[in-house]
Coordinates of C-alpha atoms in Angstrom, one line a residue:
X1 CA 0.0 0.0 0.0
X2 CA 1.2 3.3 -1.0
X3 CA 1.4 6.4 1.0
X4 CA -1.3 8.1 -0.1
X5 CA -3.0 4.7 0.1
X6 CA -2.9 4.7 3.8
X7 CA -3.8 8.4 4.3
X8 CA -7.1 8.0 2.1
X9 CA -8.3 5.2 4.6
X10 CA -7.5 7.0 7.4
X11 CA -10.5 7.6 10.0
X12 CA -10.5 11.0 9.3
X13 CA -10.7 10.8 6.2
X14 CA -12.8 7.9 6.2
X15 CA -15.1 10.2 8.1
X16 CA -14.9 13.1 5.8
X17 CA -16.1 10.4 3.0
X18 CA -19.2 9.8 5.3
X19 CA -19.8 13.3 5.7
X20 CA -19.9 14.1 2.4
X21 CA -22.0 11.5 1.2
X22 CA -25.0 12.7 4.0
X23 CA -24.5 15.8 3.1
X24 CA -25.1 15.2 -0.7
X25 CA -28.0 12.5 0.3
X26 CA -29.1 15.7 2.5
X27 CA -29.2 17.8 -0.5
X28 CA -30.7 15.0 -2.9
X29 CA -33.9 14.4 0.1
X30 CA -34.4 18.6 0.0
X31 CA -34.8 18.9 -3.4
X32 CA -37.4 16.1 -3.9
X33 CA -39.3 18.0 -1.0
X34 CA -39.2 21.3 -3.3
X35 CA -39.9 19.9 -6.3
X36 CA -42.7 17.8 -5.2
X37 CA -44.2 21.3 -2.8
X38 CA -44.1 23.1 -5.8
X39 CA -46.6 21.0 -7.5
X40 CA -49.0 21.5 -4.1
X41 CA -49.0 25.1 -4.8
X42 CA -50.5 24.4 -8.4
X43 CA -52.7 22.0 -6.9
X44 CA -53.8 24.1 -4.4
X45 CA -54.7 27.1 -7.0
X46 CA -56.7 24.6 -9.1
X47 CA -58.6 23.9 -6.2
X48 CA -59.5 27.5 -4.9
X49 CA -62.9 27.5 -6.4
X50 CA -64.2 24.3 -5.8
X51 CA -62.8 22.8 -2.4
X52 CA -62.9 25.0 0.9
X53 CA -59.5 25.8 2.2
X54 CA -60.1 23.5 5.3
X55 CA -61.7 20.9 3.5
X56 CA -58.7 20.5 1.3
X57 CA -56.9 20.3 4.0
X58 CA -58.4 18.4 5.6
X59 CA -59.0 15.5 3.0
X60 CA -55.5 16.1 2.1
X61 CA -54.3 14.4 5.5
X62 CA -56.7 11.6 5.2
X63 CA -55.4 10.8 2.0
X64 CA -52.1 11.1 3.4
X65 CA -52.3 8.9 6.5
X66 CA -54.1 6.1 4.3
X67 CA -50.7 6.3 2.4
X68 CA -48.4 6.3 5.3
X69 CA -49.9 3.7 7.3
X70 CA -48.9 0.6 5.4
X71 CA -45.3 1.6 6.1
X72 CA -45.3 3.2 9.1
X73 CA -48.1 1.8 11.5
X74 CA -45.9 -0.9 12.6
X75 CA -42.8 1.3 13.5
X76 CA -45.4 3.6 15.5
X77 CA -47.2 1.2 17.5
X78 CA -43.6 0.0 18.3
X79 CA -42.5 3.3 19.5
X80 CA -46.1 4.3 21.4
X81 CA -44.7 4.5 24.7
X82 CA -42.0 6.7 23.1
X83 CA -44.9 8.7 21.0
X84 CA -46.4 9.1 24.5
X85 CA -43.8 10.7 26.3
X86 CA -43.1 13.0 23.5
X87 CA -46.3 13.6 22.6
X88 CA -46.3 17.6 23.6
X89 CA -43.6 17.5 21.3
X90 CA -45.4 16.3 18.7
X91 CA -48.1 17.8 19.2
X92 CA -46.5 21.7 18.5
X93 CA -44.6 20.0 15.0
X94 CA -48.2 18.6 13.9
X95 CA -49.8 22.5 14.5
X96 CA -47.6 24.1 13.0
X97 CA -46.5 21.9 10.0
X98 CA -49.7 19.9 9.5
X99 CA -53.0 21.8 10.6
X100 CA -51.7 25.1 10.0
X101 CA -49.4 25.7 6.9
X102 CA -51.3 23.8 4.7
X103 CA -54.3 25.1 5.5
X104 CA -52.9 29.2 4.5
X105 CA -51.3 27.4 1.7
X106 CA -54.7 26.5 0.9
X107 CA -56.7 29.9 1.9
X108 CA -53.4 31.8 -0.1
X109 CA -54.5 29.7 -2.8
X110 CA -57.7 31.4 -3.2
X111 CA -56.9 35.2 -4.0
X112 CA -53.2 35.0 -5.1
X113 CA -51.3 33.0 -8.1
X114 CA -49.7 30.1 -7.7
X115 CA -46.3 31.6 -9.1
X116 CA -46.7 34.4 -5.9
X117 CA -47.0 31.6 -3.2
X118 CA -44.3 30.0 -4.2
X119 CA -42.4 32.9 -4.5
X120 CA -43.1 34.4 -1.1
X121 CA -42.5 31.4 0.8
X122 CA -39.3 31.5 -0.8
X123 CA -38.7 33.6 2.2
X124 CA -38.6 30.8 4.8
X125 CA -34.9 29.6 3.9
X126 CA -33.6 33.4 4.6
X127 CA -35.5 32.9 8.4
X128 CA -34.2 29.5 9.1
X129 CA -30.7 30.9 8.3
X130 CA -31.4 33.6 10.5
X131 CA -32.4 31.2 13.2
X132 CA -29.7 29.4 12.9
X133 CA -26.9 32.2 13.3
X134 CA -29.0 33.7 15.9
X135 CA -28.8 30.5 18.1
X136 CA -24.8 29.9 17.3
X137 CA -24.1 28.5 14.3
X138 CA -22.1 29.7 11.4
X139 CA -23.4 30.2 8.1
X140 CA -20.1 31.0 6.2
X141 CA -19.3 33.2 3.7
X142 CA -20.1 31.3 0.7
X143 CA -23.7 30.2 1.8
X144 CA -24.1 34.0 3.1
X145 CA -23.7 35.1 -0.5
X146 CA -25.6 32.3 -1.8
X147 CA -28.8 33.6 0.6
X148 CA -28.2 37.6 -1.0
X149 CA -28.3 36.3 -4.2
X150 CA -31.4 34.2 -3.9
X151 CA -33.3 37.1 -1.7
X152 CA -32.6 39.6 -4.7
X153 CA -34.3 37.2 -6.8
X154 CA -36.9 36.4 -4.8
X155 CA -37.3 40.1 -4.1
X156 CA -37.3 41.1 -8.1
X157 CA -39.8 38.0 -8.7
X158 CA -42.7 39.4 -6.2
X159 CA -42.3 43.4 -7.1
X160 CA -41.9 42.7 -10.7
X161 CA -39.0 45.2 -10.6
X162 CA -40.0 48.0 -9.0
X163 CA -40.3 48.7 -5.3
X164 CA -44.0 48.8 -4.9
X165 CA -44.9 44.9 -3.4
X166 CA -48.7 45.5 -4.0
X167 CA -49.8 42.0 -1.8
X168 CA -52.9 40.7 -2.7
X169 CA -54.8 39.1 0.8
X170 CA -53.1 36.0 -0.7
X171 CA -50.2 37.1 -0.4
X172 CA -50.7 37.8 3.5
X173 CA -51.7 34.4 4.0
X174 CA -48.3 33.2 2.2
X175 CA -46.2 35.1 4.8
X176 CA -48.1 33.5 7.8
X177 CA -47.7 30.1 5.9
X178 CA -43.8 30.6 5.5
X179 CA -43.5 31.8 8.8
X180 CA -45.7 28.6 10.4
X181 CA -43.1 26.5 7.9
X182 CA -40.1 28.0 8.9
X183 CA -41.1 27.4 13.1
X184 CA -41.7 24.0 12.2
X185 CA -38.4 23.2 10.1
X186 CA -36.5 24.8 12.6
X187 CA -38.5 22.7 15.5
X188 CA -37.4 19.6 13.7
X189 CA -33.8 19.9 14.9
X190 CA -34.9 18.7 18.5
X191 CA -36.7 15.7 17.3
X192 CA -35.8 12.7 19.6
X193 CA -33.5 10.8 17.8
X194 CA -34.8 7.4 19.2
X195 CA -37.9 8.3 17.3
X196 CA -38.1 7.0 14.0
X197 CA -39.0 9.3 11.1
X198 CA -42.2 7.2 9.9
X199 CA -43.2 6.8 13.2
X200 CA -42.6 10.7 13.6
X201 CA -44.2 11.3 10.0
X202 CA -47.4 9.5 10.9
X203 CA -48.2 10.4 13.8
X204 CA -48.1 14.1 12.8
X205 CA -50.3 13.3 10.6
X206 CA -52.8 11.9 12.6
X207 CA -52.8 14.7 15.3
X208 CA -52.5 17.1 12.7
X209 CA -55.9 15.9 11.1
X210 CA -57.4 15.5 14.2
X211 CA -56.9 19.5 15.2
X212 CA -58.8 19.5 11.5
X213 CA -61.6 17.6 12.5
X214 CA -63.7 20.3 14.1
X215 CA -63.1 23.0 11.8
X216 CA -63.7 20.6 8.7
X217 CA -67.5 20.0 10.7
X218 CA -67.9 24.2 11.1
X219 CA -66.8 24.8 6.9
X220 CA -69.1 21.6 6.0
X221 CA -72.0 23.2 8.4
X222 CA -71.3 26.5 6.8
X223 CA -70.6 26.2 3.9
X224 CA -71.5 22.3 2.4
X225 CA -69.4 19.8 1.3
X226 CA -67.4 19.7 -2.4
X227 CA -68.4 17.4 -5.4
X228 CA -66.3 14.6 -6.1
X229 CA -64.8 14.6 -9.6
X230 CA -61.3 14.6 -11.4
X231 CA -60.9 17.9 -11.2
X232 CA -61.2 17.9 -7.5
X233 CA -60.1 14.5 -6.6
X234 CA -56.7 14.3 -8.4
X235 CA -55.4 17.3 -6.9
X236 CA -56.2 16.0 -3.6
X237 CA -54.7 12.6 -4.7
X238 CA -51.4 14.4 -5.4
X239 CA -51.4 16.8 -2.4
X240 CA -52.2 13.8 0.0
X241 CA -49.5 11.2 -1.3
X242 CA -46.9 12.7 -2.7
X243 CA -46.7 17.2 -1.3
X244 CA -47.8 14.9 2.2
X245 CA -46.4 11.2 2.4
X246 CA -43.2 11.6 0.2
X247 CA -42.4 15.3 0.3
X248 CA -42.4 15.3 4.1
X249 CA -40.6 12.1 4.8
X250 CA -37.8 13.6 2.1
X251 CA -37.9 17.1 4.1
X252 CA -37.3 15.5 7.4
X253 CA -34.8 13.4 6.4
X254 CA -33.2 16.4 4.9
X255 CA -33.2 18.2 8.1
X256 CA -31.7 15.3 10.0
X257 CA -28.9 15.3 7.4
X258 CA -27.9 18.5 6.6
X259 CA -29.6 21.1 9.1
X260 CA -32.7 23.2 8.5
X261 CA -31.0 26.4 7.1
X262 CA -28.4 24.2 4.1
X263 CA -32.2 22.5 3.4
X264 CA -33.5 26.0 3.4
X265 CA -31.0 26.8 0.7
X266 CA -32.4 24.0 -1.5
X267 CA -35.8 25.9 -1.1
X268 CA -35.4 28.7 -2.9
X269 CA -35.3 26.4 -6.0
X270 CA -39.2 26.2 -5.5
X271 CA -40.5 29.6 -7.0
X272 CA -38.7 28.1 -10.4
X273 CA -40.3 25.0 -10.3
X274 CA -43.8 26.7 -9.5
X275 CA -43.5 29.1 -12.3
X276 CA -42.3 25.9 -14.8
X277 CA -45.6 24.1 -13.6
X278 CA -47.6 27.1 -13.6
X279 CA -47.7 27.9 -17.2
X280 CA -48.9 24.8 -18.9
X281 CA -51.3 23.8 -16.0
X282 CA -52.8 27.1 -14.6
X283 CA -51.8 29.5 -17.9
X284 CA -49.8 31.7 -15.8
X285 CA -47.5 33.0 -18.0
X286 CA -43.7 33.7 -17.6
X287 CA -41.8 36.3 -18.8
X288 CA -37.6 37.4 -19.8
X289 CA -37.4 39.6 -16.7
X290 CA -38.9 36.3 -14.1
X291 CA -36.4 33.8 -16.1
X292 CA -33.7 36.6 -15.0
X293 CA -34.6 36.8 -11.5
X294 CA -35.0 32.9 -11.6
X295 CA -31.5 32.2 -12.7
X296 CA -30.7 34.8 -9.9
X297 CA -32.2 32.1 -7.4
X298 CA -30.6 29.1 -8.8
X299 CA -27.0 30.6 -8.9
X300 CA -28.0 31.5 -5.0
X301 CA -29.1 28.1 -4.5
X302 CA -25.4 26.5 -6.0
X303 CA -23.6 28.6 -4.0
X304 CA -25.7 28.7 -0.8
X305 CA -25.5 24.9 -0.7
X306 CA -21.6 24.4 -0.5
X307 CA -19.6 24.2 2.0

């Protein structure tokens, strides 16, 4: 064995192998998350005049913990004891991920476009980076740039390139979402690590749907029920399996990997994607001066997510 031989199977460097390879896998789970999210927020516009907000919602969990359970049912009841003693824990990451978020996603949905929502929540990456240097960590110099460059984007994107914002209600409801998103991203850090993340995934979904229940009962009192067709029940199809069941269990896995804000960084990919999706399923058109701002947010993205 040569010299260089025995240095490249060193422990350290053994170890730097390892943490390369989560961090890539990190990387890889946070952009399935976007990509897949993005497709919600074109979902969720198709469905603003046919399915109340909290309906959608609310179906969208069911659909989701029908999905989850063959997998993940086992490795909860396993863990129940564990679920119990954590279960204020969970509780808080089921609010504000589960019951709340998606249900402003959903409200946004009904006065704003889909290429805004995904824009604004844009946003949440530049607060869990904030979070993050705010309780001790170091963002670097590299991924600081990388955030500047993405936020100018972002920025240009939603004011159309002047300085007047003009926010729709929508729009509002988008900035409580991202803000409800960015609390429970950052919460995820102090999941217990004996807690498996199917077991974790599923059982935010129930309580989630379960703080649903009584508000679904008030919007069906109040304002009736939806009709069930293809144009209603595919979006909730993809909303509840794959923006629910896959996008989450790839989110949370990217957390665990690579740390809220990095995953953050990934994030800001998702007003590119929205606008790609936008145009041939909603008609929302996009312009020279959005693919600008968009290649302003993906050169933010490859920076912000090295080391």
């Amino acid at each position: 064995m040569t010299v260089l031989d025995r240095v490249r199977s060193t422990p350290r460097a053994t170890a730097a192998k390892k943490v390369g390879g989560a961090s890539g896998l990190g990387l890889v789970f946070a952009a399935v998350a976007t990509v897949v999210w993005s497709g919600s927020f074109v979902a969720s516009r198709a469905l603003h005049d046919s399915v109340p907000p909290i309906q959608a919602a609310f179906w969208r969990w069911l659909i989701a913990i029908a999905a989850a359970a063959p997998f993940a049912v086992r490795e909860a009841w396993r863990q129940r004891a564990l679920i119990r003693s954590h279960l204020g824990f969970l509780t808080l990451a089921s609010l504000l991920g589960i019951t709340v978020y998606n249900t402003l996603v959903n409200q946004a949905g009904t006065s704003t476009s889909a290429g805004n929502m995904g824009m604004i929540m844009a946003a949440s990456p530049v607060l869990m980076a904030v979070h993050e240097r705010l309780t001790g960590g170091r963002l670097g110099a590299r991924r600081t740039v990388g955030l500047l460059v993405a936020v100018a984007g972002v920025l240009l994107l939603v004011s159309k390139g002047s300085l007047d914002l003009a926010l729709a209600p929508g729009d509002l409801w988008m900035v409580a979402a991202a803000l409800s998103f960015t609390s429970y991203s950052v919460l995820l850090k102090r999941r217990p690590a004996e807690l498996g993340a199917l077991a974790f995934l599923f059982t935010t979904f129930v309580l989630g749907a379960l703080m649903l229940a009584p508000v679904y009962g008030v919007s069906l009192a109040v304002q009736g029920g939806f009709a069930a067709t293809p144009g209603t029940v595919g979006p909730l199809l993809y909303v509840g399996v794959l923006s629910s069941a896959v996008a989450f269990f790839a989110w949370n896995k990217a957390i665990a990997l690579i740390g809220a804000a990095r995953a953050g960084v990934v994030y800001y990919l998702q007003p590119v994607c929205v606008a790609l999706l936008s145009y041939p399923l909603l008609g929302e058109a996009t312009g020279p001066a959005q693919l600008v701002c968009m290649a302003l947010i993906l050169g933010g993205v490859v920076l912000g997510s090295r080391r």
